[in-house]
PDB file of C-alpha atoms in Angstrom:
ATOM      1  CA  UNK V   1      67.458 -78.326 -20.181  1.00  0.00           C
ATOM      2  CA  UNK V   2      66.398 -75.398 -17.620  1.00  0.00           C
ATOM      3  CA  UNK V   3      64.917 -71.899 -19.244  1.00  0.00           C
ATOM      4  CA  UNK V   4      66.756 -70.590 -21.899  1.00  0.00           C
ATOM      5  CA  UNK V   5      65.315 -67.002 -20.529  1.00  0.00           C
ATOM      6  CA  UNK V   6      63.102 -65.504 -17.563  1.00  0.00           C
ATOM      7  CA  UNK V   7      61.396 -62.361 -17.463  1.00  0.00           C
ATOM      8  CA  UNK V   8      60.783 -60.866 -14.100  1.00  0.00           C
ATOM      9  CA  UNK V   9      58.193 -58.368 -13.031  1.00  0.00           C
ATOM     10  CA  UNK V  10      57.720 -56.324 -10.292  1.00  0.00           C
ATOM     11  CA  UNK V  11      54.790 -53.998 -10.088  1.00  0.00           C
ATOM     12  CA  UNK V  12      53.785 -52.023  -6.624  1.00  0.00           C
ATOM     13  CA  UNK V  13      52.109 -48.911  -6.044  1.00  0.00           C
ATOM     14  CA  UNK V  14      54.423 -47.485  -3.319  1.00  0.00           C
ATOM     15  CA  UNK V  15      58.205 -46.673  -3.888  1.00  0.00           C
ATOM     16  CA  UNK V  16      59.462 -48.168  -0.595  1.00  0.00           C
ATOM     17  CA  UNK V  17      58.042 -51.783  -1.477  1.00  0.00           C
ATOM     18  CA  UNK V  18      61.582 -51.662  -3.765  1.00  0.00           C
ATOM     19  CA  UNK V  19      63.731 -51.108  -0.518  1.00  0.00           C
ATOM     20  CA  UNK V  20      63.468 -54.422   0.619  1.00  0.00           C
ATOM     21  CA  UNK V  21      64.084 -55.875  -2.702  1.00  0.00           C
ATOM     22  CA  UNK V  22      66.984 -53.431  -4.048  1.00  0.00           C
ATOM     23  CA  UNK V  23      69.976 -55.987  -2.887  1.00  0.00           C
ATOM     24  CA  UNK V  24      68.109 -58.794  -4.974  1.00  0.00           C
ATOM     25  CA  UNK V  25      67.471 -57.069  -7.791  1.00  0.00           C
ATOM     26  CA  UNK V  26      71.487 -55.900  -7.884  1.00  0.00           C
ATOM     27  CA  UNK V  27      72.395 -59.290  -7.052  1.00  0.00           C
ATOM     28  CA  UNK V  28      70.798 -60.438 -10.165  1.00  0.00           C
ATOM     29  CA  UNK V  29      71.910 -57.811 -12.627  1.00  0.00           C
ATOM     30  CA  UNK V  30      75.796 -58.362 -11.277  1.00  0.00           C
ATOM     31  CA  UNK V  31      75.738 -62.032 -11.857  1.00  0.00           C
ATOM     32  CA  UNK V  32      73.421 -62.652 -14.660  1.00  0.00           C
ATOM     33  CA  UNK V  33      76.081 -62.456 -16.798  1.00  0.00           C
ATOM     34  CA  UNK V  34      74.663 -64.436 -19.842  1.00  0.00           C
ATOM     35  CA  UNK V  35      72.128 -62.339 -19.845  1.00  0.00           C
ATOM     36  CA  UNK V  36      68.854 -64.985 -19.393  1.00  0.00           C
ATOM     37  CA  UNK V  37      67.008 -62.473 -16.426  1.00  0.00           C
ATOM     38  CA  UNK V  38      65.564 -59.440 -18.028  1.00  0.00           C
ATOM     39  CA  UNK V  39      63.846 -57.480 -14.938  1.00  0.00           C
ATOM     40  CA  UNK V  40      61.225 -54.756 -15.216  1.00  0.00           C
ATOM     41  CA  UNK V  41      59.926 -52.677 -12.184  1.00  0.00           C
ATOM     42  CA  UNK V  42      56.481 -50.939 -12.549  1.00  0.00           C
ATOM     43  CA  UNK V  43      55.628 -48.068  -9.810  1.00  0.00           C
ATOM     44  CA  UNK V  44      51.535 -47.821 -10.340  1.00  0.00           C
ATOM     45  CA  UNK V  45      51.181 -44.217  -7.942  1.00  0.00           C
ATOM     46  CA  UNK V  46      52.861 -42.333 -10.756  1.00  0.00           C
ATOM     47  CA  UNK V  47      51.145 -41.615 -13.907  1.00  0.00           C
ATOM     48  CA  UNK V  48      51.905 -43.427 -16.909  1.00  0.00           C
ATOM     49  CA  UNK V  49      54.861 -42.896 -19.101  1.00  0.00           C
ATOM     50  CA  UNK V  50      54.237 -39.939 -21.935  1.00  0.00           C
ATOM     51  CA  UNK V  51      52.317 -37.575 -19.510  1.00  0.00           C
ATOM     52  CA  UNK V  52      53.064 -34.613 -19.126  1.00  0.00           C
ATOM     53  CA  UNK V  53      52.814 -34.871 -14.751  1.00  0.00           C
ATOM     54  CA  UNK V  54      55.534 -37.175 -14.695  1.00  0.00           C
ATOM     55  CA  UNK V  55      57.583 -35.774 -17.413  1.00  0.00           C
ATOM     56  CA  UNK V  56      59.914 -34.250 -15.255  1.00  0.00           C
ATOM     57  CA  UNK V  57      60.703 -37.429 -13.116  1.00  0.00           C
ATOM     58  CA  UNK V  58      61.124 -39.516 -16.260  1.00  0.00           C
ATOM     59  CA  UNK V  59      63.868 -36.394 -16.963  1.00  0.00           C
ATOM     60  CA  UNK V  60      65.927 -36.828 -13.746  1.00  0.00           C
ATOM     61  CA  UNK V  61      65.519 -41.001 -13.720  1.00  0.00           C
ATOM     62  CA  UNK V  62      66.910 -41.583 -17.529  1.00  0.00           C
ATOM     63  CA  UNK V  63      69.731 -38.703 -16.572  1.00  0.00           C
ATOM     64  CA  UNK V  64      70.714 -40.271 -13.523  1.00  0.00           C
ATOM     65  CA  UNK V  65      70.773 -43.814 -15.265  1.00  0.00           C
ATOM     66  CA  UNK V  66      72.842 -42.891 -18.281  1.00  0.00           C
ATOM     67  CA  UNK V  67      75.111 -41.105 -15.539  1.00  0.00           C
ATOM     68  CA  UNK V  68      75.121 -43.733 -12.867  1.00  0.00           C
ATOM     69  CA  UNK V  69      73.853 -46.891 -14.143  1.00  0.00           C
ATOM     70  CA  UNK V  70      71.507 -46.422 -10.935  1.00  0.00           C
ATOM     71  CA  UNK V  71      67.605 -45.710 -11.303  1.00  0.00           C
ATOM     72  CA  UNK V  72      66.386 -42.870  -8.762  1.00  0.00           C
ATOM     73  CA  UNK V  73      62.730 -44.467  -8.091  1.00  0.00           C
ATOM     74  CA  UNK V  74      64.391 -47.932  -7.319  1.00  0.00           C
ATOM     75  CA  UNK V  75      67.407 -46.979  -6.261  1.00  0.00           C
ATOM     76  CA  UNK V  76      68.635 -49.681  -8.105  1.00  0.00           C
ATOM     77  CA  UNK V  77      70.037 -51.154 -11.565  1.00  0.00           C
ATOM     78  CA  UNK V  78      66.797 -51.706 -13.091  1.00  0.00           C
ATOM     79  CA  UNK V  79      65.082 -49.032 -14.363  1.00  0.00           C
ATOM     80  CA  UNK V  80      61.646 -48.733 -13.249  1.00  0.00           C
ATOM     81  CA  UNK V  81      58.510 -47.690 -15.485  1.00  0.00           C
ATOM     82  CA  UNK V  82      55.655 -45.749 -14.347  1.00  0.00           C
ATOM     83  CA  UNK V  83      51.836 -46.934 -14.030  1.00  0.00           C
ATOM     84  CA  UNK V  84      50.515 -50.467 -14.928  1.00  0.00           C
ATOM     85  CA  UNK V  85      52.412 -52.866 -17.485  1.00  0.00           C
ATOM     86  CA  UNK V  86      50.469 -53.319 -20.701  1.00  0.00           C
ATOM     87  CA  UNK V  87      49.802 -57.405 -20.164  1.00  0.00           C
ATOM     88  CA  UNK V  88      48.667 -57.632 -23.506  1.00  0.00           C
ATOM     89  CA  UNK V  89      51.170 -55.748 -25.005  1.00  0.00           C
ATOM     90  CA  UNK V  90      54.068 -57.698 -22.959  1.00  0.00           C
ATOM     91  CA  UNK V  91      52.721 -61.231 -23.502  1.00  0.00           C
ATOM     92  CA  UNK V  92      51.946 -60.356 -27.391  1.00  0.00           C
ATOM     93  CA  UNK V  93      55.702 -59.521 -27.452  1.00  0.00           C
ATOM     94  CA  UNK V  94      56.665 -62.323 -25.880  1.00  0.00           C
ATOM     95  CA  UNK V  95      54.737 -64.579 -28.482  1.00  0.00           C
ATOM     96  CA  UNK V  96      56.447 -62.957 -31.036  1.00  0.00           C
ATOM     97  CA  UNK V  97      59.830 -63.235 -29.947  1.00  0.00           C
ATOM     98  CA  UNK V  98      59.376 -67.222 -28.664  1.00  0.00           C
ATOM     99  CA  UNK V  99      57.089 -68.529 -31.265  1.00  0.00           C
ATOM    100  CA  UNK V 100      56.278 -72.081 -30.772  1.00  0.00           C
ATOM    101  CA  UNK V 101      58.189 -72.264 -27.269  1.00  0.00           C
ATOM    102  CA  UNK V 102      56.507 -73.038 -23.797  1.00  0.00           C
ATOM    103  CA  UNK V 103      56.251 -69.619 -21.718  1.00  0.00           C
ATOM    104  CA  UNK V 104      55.828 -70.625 -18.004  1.00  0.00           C
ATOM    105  CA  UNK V 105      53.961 -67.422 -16.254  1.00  0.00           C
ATOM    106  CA  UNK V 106      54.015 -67.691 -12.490  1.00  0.00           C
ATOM    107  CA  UNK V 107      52.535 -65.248 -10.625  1.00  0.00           C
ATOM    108  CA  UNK V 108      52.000 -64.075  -7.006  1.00  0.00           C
ATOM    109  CA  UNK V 109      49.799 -60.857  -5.836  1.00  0.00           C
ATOM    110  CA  UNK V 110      46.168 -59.828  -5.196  1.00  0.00           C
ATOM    111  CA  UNK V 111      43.846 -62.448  -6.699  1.00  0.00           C
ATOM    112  CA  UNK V 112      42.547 -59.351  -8.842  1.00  0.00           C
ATOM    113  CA  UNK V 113      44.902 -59.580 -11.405  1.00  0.00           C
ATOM    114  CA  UNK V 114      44.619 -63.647 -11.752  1.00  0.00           C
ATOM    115  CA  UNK V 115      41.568 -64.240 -13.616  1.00  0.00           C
ATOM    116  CA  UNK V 116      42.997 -61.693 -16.252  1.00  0.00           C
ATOM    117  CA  UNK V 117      46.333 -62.795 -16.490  1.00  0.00           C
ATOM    118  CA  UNK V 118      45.241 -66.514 -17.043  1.00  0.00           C
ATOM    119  CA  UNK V 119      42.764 -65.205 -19.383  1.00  0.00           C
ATOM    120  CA  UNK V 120      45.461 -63.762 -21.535  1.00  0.00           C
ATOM    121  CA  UNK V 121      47.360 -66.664 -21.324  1.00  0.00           C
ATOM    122  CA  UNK V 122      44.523 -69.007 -23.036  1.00  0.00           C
ATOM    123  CA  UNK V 123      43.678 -66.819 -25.281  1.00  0.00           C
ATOM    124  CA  UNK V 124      47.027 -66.554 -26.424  1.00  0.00           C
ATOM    125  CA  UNK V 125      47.653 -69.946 -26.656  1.00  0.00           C
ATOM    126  CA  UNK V 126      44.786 -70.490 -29.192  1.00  0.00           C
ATOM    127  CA  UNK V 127      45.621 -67.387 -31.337  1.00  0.00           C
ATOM    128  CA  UNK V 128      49.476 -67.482 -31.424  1.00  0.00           C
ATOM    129  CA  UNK V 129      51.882 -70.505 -31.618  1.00  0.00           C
ATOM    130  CA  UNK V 130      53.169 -69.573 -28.189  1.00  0.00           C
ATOM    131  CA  UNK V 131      51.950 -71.810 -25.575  1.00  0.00           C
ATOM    132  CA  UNK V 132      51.368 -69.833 -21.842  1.00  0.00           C
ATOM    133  CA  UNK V 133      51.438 -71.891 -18.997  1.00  0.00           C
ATOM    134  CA  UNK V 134      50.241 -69.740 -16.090  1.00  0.00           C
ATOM    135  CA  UNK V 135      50.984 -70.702 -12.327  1.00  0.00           C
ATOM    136  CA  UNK V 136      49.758 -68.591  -9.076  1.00  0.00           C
ATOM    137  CA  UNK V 137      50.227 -68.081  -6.244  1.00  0.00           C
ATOM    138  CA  UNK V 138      47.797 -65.329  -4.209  1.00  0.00           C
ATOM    139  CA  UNK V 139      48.649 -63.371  -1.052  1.00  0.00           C
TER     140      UNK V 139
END
């Protein structure tokens, strides 16, 4: 039996970087139609979500959505959040909502981010009854 669910995300600091991967990312949200990819895009050069600097983006993104079904920053289906991701926060969730399960994390980016992301992943595993399984693959 192959994943029951995958979580995909894609975190860059410049806007264009989605260009390339826009037709994917539609592809994806058309034909996942069982609903097992849930996809998150993270833009890091604008400031977090809740401040008042990018309040008025935020404003124009969630308007355009609800009208359009089409994000503004992505130019795509998948909305895209602002700043970093909280790791903790999203693997903590993730634990919850898969307890005792397998969680395969595979990851590919600046070898920056690895020694905290596997980090999370053991400590995790001893502390919840999730086990994290963490993969990379540096650029």
């Amino acid at each position: 039996m192959g994943p029951q669910r995958a979580y995909f995300y894609w975190v860059t600091r410049e806007q264009a970087s989605f260009d390339w991967f826009k037709g994917v990312m539609d592809d994806l949200a058309e034909y996942d139609t069982d609903n097992v990819i849930e996809m998150h895009n993270y833009l890091t050069s604008v400031y977090e979500e809740g401040d008042a600097r990018s309040a008025l983006i935020q404003m124009v993104q969630s308007l355009q959505h609800a009208k359009n079904g089409v994000d503004v920053v992505s130019e795509s289906r998948i909305k895209t959040h602002f700043a970093r991701p909280n790791w903790r926060k999203v693997f903590t969730q993730l634990a919850t909502n898969h307890p005792s399960q397998r969680i395969g994390v595979f990851y590919c980016g600046s070898p920056t981010l690895t020694k905290p992301l596997q980090k999370l992943c053991q400590e995790l595993s001893l502390s919840t009854s999730t086990r994290f399984h963490f993969h990379k693959e540096n650029f």
